[in-house]
Short mmCIF file of C-alpha atoms in Angstrom, two decimals:
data_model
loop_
_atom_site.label_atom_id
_atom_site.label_comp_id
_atom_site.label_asym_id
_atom_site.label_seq_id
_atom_site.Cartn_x
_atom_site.Cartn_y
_atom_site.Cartn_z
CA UNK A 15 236.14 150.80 89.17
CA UNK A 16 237.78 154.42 89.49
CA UNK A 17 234.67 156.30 89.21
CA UNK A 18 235.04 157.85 93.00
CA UNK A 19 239.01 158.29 92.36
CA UNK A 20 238.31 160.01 89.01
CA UNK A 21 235.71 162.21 90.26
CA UNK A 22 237.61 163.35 93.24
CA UNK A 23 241.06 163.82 91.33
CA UNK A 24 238.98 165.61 88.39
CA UNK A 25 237.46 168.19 91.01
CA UNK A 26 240.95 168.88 92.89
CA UNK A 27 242.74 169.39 89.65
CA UNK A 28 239.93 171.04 87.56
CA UNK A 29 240.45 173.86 90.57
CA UNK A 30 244.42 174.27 89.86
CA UNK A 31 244.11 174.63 86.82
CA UNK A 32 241.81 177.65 86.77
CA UNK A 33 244.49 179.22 89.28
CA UNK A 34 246.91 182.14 87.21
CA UNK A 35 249.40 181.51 90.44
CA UNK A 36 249.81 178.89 92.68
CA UNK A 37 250.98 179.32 96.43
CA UNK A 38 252.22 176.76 98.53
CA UNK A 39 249.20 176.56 100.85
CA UNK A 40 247.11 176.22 97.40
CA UNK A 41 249.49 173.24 96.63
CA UNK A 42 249.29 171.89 100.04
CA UNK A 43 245.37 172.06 100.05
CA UNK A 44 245.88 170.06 96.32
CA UNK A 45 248.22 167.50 97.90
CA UNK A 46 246.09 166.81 100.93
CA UNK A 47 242.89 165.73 98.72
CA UNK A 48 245.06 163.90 96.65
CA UNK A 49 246.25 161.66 99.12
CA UNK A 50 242.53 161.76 100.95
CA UNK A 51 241.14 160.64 97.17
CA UNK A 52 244.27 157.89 96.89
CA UNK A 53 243.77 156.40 100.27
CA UNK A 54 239.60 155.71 99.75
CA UNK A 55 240.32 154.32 96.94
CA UNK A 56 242.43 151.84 99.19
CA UNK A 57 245.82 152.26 97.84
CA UNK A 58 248.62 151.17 99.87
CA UNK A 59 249.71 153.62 102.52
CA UNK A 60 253.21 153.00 101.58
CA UNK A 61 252.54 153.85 97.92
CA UNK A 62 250.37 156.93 98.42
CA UNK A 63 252.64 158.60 100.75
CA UNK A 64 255.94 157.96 98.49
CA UNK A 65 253.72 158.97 95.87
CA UNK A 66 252.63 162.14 97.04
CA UNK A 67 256.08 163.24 98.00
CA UNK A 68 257.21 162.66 94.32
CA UNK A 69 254.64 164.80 93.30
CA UNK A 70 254.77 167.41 96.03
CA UNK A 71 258.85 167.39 95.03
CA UNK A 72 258.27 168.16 91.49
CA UNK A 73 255.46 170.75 91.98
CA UNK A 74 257.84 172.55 93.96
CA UNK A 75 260.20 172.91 91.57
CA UNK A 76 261.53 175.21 88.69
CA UNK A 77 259.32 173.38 86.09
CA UNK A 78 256.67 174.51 87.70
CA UNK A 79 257.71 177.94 89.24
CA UNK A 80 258.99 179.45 85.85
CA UNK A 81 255.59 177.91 83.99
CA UNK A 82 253.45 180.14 82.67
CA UNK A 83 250.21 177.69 83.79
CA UNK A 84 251.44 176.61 86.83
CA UNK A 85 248.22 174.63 87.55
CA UNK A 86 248.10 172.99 84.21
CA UNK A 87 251.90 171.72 84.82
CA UNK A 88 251.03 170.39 88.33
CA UNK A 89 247.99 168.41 86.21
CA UNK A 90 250.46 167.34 84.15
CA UNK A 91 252.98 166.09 86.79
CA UNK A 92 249.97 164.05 88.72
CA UNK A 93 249.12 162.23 85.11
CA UNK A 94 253.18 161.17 84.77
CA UNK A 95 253.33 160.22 88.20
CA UNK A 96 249.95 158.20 88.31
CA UNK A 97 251.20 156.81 84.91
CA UNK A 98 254.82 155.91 86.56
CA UNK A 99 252.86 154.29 89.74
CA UNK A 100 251.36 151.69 87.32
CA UNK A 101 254.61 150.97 85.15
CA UNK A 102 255.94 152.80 82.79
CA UNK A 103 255.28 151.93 78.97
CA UNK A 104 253.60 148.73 78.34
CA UNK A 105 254.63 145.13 79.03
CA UNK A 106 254.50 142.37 76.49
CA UNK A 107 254.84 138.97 76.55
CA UNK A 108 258.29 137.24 75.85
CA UNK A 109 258.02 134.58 73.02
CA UNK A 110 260.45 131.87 72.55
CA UNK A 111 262.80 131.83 69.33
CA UNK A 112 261.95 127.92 69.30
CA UNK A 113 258.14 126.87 69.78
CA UNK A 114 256.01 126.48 71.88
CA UNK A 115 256.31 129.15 74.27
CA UNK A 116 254.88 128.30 77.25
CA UNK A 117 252.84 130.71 79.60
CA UNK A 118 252.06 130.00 83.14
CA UNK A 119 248.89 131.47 85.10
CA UNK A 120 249.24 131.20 88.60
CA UNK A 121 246.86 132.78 91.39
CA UNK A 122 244.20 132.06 94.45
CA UNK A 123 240.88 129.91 93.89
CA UNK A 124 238.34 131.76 92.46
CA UNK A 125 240.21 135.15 90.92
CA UNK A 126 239.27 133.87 87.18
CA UNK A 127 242.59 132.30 86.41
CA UNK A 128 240.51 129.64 83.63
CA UNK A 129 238.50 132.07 82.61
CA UNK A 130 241.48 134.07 81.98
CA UNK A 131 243.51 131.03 80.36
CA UNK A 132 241.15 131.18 77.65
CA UNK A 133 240.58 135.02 77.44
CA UNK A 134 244.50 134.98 76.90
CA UNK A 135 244.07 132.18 74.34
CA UNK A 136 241.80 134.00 72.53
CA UNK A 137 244.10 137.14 72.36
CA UNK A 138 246.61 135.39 71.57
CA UNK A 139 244.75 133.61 68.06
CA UNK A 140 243.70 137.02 67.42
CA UNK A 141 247.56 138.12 66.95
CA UNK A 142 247.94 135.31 64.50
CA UNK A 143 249.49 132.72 66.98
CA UNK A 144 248.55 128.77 67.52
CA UNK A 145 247.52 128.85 71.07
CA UNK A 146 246.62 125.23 73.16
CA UNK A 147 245.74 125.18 76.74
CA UNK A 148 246.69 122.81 79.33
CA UNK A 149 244.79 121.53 82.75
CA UNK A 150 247.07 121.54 85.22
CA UNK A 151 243.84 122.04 87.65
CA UNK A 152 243.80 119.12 89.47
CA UNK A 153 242.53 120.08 92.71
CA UNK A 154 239.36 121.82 92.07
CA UNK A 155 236.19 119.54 90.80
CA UNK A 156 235.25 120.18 87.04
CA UNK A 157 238.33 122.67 86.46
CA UNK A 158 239.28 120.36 83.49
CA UNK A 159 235.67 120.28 82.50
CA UNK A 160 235.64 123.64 82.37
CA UNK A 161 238.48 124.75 80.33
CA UNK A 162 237.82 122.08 77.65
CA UNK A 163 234.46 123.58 77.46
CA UNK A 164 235.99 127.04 77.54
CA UNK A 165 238.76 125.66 74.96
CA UNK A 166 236.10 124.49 72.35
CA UNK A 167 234.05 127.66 72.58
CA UNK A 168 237.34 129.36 71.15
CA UNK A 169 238.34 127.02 69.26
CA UNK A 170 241.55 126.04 70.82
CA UNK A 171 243.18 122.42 71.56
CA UNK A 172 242.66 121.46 75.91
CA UNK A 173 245.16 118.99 76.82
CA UNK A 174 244.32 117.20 80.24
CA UNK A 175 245.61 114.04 81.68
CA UNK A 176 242.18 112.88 83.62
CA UNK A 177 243.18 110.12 86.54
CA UNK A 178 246.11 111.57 87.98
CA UNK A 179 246.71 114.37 91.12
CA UNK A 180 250.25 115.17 89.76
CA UNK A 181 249.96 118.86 88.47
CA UNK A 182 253.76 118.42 87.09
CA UNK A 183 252.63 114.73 85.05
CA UNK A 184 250.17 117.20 83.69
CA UNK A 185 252.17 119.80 82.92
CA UNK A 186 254.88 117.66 81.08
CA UNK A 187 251.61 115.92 78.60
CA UNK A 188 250.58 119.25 77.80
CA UNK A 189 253.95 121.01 76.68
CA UNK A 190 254.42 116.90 74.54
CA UNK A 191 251.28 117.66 72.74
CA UNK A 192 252.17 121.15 72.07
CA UNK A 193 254.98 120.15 70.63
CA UNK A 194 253.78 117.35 68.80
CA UNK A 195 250.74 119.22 67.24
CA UNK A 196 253.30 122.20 66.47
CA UNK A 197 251.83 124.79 68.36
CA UNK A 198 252.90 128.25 69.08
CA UNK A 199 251.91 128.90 72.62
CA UNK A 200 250.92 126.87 75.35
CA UNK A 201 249.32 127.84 78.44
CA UNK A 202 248.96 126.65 81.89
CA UNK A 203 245.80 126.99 84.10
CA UNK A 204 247.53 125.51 87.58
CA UNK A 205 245.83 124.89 90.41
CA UNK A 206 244.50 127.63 93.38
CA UNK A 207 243.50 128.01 97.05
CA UNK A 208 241.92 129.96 99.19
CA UNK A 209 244.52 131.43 100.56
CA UNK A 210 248.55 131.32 99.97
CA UNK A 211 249.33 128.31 101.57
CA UNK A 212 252.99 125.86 101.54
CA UNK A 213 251.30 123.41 99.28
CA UNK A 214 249.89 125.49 96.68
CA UNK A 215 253.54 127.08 96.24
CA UNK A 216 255.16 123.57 96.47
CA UNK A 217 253.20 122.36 93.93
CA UNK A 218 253.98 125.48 91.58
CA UNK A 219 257.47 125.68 91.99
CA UNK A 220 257.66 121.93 91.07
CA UNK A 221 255.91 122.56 87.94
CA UNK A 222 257.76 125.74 86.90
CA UNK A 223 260.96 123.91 87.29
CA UNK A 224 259.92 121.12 84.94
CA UNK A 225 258.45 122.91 82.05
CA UNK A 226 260.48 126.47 82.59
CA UNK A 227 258.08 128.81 81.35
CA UNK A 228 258.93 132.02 79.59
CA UNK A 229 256.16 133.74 81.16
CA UNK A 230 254.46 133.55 84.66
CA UNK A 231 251.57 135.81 84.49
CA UNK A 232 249.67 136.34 88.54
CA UNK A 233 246.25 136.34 87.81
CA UNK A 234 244.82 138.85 90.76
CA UNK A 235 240.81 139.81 91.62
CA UNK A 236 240.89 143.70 91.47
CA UNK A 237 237.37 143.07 93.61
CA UNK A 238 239.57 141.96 96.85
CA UNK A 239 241.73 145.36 96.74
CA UNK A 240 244.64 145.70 99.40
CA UNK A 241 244.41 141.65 99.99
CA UNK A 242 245.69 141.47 96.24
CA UNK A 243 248.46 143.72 96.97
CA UNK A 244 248.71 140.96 100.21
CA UNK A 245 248.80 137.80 97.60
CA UNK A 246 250.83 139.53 94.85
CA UNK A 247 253.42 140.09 97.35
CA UNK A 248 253.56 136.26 99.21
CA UNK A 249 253.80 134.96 95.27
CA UNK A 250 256.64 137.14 94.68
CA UNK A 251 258.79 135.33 97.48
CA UNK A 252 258.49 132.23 96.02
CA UNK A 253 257.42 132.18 92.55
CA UNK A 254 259.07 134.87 90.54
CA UNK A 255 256.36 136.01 88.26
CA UNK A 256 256.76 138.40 85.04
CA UNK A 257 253.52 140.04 84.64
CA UNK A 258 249.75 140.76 86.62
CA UNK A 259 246.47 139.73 84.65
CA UNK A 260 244.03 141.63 87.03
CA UNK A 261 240.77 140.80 86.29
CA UNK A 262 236.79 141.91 87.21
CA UNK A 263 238.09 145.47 86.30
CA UNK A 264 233.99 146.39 86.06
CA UNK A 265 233.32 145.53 89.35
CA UNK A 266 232.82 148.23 92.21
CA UNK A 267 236.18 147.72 93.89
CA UNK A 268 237.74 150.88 94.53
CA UNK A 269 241.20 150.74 92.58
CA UNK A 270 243.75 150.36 94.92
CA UNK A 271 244.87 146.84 93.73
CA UNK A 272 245.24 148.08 90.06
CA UNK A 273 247.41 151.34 91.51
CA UNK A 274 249.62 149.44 94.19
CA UNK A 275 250.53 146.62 92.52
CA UNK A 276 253.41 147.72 90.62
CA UNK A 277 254.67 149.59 93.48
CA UNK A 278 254.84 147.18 95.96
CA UNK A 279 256.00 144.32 94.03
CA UNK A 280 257.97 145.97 91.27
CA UNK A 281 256.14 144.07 88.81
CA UNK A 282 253.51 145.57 85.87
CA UNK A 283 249.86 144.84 85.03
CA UNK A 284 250.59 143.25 81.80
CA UNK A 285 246.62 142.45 80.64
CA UNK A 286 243.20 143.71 82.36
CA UNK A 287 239.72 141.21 82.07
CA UNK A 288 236.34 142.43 82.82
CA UNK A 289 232.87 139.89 83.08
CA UNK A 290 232.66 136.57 82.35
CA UNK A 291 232.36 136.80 79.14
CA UNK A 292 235.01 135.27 76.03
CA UNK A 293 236.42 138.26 74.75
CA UNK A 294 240.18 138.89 74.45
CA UNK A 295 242.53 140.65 77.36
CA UNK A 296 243.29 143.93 77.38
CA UNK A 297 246.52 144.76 77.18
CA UNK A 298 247.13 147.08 79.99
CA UNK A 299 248.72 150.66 79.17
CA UNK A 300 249.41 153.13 82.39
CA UNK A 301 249.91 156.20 80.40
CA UNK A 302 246.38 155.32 79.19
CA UNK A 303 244.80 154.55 82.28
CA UNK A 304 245.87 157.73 83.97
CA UNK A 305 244.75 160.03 81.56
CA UNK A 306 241.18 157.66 81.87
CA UNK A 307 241.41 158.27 85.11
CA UNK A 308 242.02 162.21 85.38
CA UNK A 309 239.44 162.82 82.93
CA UNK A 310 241.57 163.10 80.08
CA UNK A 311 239.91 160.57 77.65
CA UNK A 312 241.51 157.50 75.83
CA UNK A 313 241.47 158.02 72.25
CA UNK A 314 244.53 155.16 71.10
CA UNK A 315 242.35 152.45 73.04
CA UNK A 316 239.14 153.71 71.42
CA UNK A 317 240.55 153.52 67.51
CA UNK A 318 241.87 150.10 68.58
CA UNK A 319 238.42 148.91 70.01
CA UNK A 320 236.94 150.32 66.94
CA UNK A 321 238.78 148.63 64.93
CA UNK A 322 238.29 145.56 66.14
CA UNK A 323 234.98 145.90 66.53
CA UNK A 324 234.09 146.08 62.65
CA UNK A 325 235.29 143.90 59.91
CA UNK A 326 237.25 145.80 57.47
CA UNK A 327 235.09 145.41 54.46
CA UNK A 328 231.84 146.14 56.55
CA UNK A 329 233.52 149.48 57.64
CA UNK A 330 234.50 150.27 54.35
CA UNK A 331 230.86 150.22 53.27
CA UNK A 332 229.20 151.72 55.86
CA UNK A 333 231.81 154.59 55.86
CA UNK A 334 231.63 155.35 51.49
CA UNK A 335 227.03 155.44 52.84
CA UNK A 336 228.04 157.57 55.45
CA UNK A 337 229.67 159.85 53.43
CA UNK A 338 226.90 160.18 51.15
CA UNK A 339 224.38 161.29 53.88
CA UNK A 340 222.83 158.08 53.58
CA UNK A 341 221.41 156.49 56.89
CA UNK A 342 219.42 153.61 57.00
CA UNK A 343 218.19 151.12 59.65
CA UNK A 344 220.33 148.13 58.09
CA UNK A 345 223.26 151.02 59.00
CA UNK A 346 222.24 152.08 62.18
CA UNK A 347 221.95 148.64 63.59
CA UNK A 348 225.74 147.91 62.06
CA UNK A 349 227.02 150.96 63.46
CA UNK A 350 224.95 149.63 66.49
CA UNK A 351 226.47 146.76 67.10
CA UNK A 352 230.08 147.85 66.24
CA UNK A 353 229.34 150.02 69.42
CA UNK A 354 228.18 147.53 71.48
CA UNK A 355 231.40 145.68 70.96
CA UNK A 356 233.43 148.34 71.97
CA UNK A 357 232.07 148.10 75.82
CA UNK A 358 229.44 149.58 77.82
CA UNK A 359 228.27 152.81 76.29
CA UNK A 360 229.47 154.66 80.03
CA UNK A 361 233.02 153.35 79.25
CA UNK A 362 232.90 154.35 75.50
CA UNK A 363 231.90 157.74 76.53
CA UNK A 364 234.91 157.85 78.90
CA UNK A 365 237.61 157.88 76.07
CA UNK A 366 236.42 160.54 74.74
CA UNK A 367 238.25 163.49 75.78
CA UNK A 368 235.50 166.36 77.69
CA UNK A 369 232.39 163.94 76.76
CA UNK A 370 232.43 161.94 79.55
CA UNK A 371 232.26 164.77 81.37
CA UNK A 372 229.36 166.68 79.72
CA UNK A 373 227.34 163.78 79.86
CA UNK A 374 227.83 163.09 83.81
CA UNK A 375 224.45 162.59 86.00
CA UNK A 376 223.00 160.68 82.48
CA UNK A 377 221.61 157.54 83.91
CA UNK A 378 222.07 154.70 80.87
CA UNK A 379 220.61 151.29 81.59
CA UNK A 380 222.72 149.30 79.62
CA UNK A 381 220.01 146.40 79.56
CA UNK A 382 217.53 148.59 77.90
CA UNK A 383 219.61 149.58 75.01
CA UNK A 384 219.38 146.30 73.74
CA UNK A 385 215.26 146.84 72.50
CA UNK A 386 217.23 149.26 69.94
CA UNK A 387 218.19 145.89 68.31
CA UNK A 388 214.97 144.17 68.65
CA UNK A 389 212.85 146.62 67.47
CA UNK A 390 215.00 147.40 64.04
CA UNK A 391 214.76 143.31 63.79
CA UNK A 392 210.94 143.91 63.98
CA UNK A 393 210.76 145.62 60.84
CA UNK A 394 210.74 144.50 57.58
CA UNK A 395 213.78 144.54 55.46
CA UNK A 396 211.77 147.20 53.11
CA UNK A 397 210.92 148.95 56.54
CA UNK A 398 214.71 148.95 57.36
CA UNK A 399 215.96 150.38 54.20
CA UNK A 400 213.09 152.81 53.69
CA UNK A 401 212.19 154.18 56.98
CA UNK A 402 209.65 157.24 55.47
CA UNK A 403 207.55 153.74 55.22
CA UNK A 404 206.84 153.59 58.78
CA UNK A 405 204.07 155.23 59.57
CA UNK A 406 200.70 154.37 62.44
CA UNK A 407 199.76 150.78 61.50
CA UNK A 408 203.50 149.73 60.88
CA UNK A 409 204.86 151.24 64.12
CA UNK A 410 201.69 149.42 65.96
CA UNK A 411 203.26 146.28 64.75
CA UNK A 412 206.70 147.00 64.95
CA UNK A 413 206.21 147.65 68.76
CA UNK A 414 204.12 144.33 69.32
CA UNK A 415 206.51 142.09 67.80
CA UNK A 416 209.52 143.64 69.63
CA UNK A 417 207.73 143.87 72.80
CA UNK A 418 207.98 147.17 73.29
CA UNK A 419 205.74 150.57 72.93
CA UNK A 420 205.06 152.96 70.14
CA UNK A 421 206.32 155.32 72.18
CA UNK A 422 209.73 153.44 72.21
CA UNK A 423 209.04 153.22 68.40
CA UNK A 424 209.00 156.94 67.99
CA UNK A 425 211.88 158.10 69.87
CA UNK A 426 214.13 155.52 67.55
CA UNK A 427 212.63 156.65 64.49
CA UNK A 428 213.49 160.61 66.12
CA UNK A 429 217.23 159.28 67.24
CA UNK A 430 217.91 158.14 63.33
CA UNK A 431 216.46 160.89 61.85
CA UNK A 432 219.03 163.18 64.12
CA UNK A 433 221.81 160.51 62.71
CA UNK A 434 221.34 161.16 59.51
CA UNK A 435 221.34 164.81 60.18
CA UNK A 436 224.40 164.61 61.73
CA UNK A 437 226.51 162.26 59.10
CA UNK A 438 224.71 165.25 56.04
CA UNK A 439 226.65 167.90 58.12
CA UNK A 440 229.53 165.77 58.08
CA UNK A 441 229.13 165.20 54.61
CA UNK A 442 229.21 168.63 53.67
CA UNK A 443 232.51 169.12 55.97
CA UNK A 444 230.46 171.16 58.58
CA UNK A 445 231.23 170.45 62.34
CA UNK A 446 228.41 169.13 64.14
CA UNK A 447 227.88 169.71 68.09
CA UNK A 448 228.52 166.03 69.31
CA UNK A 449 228.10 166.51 72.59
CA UNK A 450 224.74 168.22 72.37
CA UNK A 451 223.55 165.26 70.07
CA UNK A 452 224.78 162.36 72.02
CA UNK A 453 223.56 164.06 75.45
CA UNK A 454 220.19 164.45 73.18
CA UNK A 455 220.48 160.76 72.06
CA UNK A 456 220.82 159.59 75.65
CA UNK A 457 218.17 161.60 77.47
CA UNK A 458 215.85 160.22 74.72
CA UNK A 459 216.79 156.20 75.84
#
């Protein structure tokens, strides 16, 4: 999503920071692309232009004129201030001293508030608690149908009263089983629109008044840009809500939702969602984002996908082979797939600091990498452990049964072999040129 933003920020600051000195006309030229690369990315006038002054304010000042790198501390001032535009720290959710705390997601027709009911639910089993989820959907055909369906792929209780139209009847069965069942947290998928609308808000301030949530959580599409800005703002005038869930953050929007937001309403992303897919939220972090954005890398939200990504006791093996300078196909397709959790290799790469840049211009079909996977399942589980095995015949069949070409074949065989170069060197505590090999490693796919 802030590919073009990133780009453009990257080149204006990448110049001030090879300047010794900076003069005010260099700092005005900065500060005019700044605002030029903020305002395509459709962020609120409003926002950029306060924005911009903060910045141009702080540049101006003795921080900056009694700094030795004056560029580098202007760099530094744009990544607080971009941080500071999205909220500072991060927000969390506020739980109740006496179960069930209950969680209301509110938002427009079709900005993945279900899908994002169950995301949350799924987040919020993962952090140990007892989530249920409640249809309070009663307007839209098959919205119950869906969430129970969603709620049983997780694993986690749907309560729905089916033959009524009274969102707050609904509301009121769902927090009564929660309590009866003894859960933790219980959360409300209400009811959208198309657009903001008397009855929609009606109908949520009647149900927020009977079950008093502890949270309200807007669920906003990041795709729709300034009209989410439009929506957050309309909510905030009548129902008071604690924190944003913006969601299709891998879609080709341009930003400006994501950046504005907090400005305009005063209120912080709390969670981010990308696809369609049933994977836990993302708890939002601005200081994070900004540096992602700048070009900086994101190395606390890379450990943490990592370790989620691999079961403890599966790291704990692969890592004691690894250190031996052992390397085979069973541990490349692990190591594999613990990557392939993490996110699309493109925003991987992004995290880490001065990759993502040496890799730019590498085209990576993310559809392709997945014949990786069926051509290690192709071999046999001798093949897999003993790669020297694989020689003409094998690699003949090997490419036949994963539907792919020897040629294919080869260049895995070549990307393991320059694995298990790499984890020897790392064995012996040498340093290897990662950037070199994963550039390498990519060209190759």
């Amino acid at each position: 999503m802030f590919d073009s933003l990133s780009d453009k920020l990257q080149g204006v600051l990448s110049d001030l920071r090879r300047r010794g000195k900076l003069s005010e006309a260099d700092l005005k030229k900065a500060l005019r692309e700044i605002r030029l690369a903020l305002l395509e990315a459709d962020v609120n006038f409003r926002v950029v232009k306060e924005f911009v002054a903060r910045v141009r304010e702080r540049a101006l000042g003795a921080e900056v004129s009694k700094s030795l790198t004056p560029g580098q501390e202007v760099v530094k001032i744009v990544h607080e201030e971009l941080a500071d535009l999205m909220g500072k720290g991060s927000s969390k959710l506020a739980f109740a001293g006496r179960p069930p705390t209950v969680i209301l997601l509110c938002g427009l027709q079709g900005s993945g508030k279900t899908t994002a009911s169950a995301k949350l639910a799924l987040q919020l089993r993962k952090e140990g608690k007892s989530p249920a989820l409640a249809a309070c959907d009663l307007a839209r055909p098959a919205a119950i149908d869906q969430l129970e369906q969603l709620g049983c792929q997780i694993q986690v209780p749907t309560y729905a009263l089916r033959g009524t139209g009274d969102a707050v009847a609904a509301a009121r069965h769902g927090l009564e089983q929660a309590r009866a069942q003894g859960r933790d947290v219980l959360i409300l998928d209400t009811a959208g629109r198309l657009h903001v609308d008397e009855q929609l808000m009606d109908d949520l301030v009647a149900v927020r008044q009977t079950v008093r949530p502890h949270d309200v959580l807007l669920v906003l599409d990041a795709m729709t840009g300034q009209d989410a800005v439009t929506v957050a703002e309309a909510f905030a005038r009548r129902v008071a809500f604690d924190g944003v869930i913006m969601t299709k953050l891998d879609g080709d929007a341009r930003g400006g939702a994501a950046l504005s937001v907090k400005a305009v309403t005063g209120v912080p992303i709390t969670f981010t969602s990308s696809g369609e897919k049933l994977e836990p939220l993302e708890a939002f972090h601005p200081a994070r984002m900004a540096s992602r954005i700048l070009g900086m890398g994101d190395v606390l939200t890379l450990i943490e996908r990592a370790e989620d990504a691999a079961e403890e006791d599966e790291q704990a093996k692969l890592e004691r082979r690894l250190a031996a300078g052992v390397l085979t196909f069973d541990d490349f397709l692990k190591s594999y797939r613990m990557m392939r959790k993490m996110g699309s290799f493109k925003s991987v790469v992004s995290m880490i600091p001065g990759l993502g840049k040496q890799l730019q211009g590498v085209d990576v079909n993310e559809r392709e990498l997945g014949r990786v996977e069926a051509i290690i399942l192709s071999m046999t589980p001798e093949e897999r452990c003993r790669p020297d095995l694989i020689k003409g015949s094998r690699r003949q069949r090997i490419a036949r049964g994963s539907g792919t070409s020897v040629q294919q074949v080869n260049q895995l065989l070549a990307a393991r072999k320059q694995m298990q170069k790499l984890v020897k060197q790392i064995g012996r505590g040498k340093t290897p040129n990662l950037q070199s090999i994963a550039a390498q490693q990519v060209r190759r796919r």
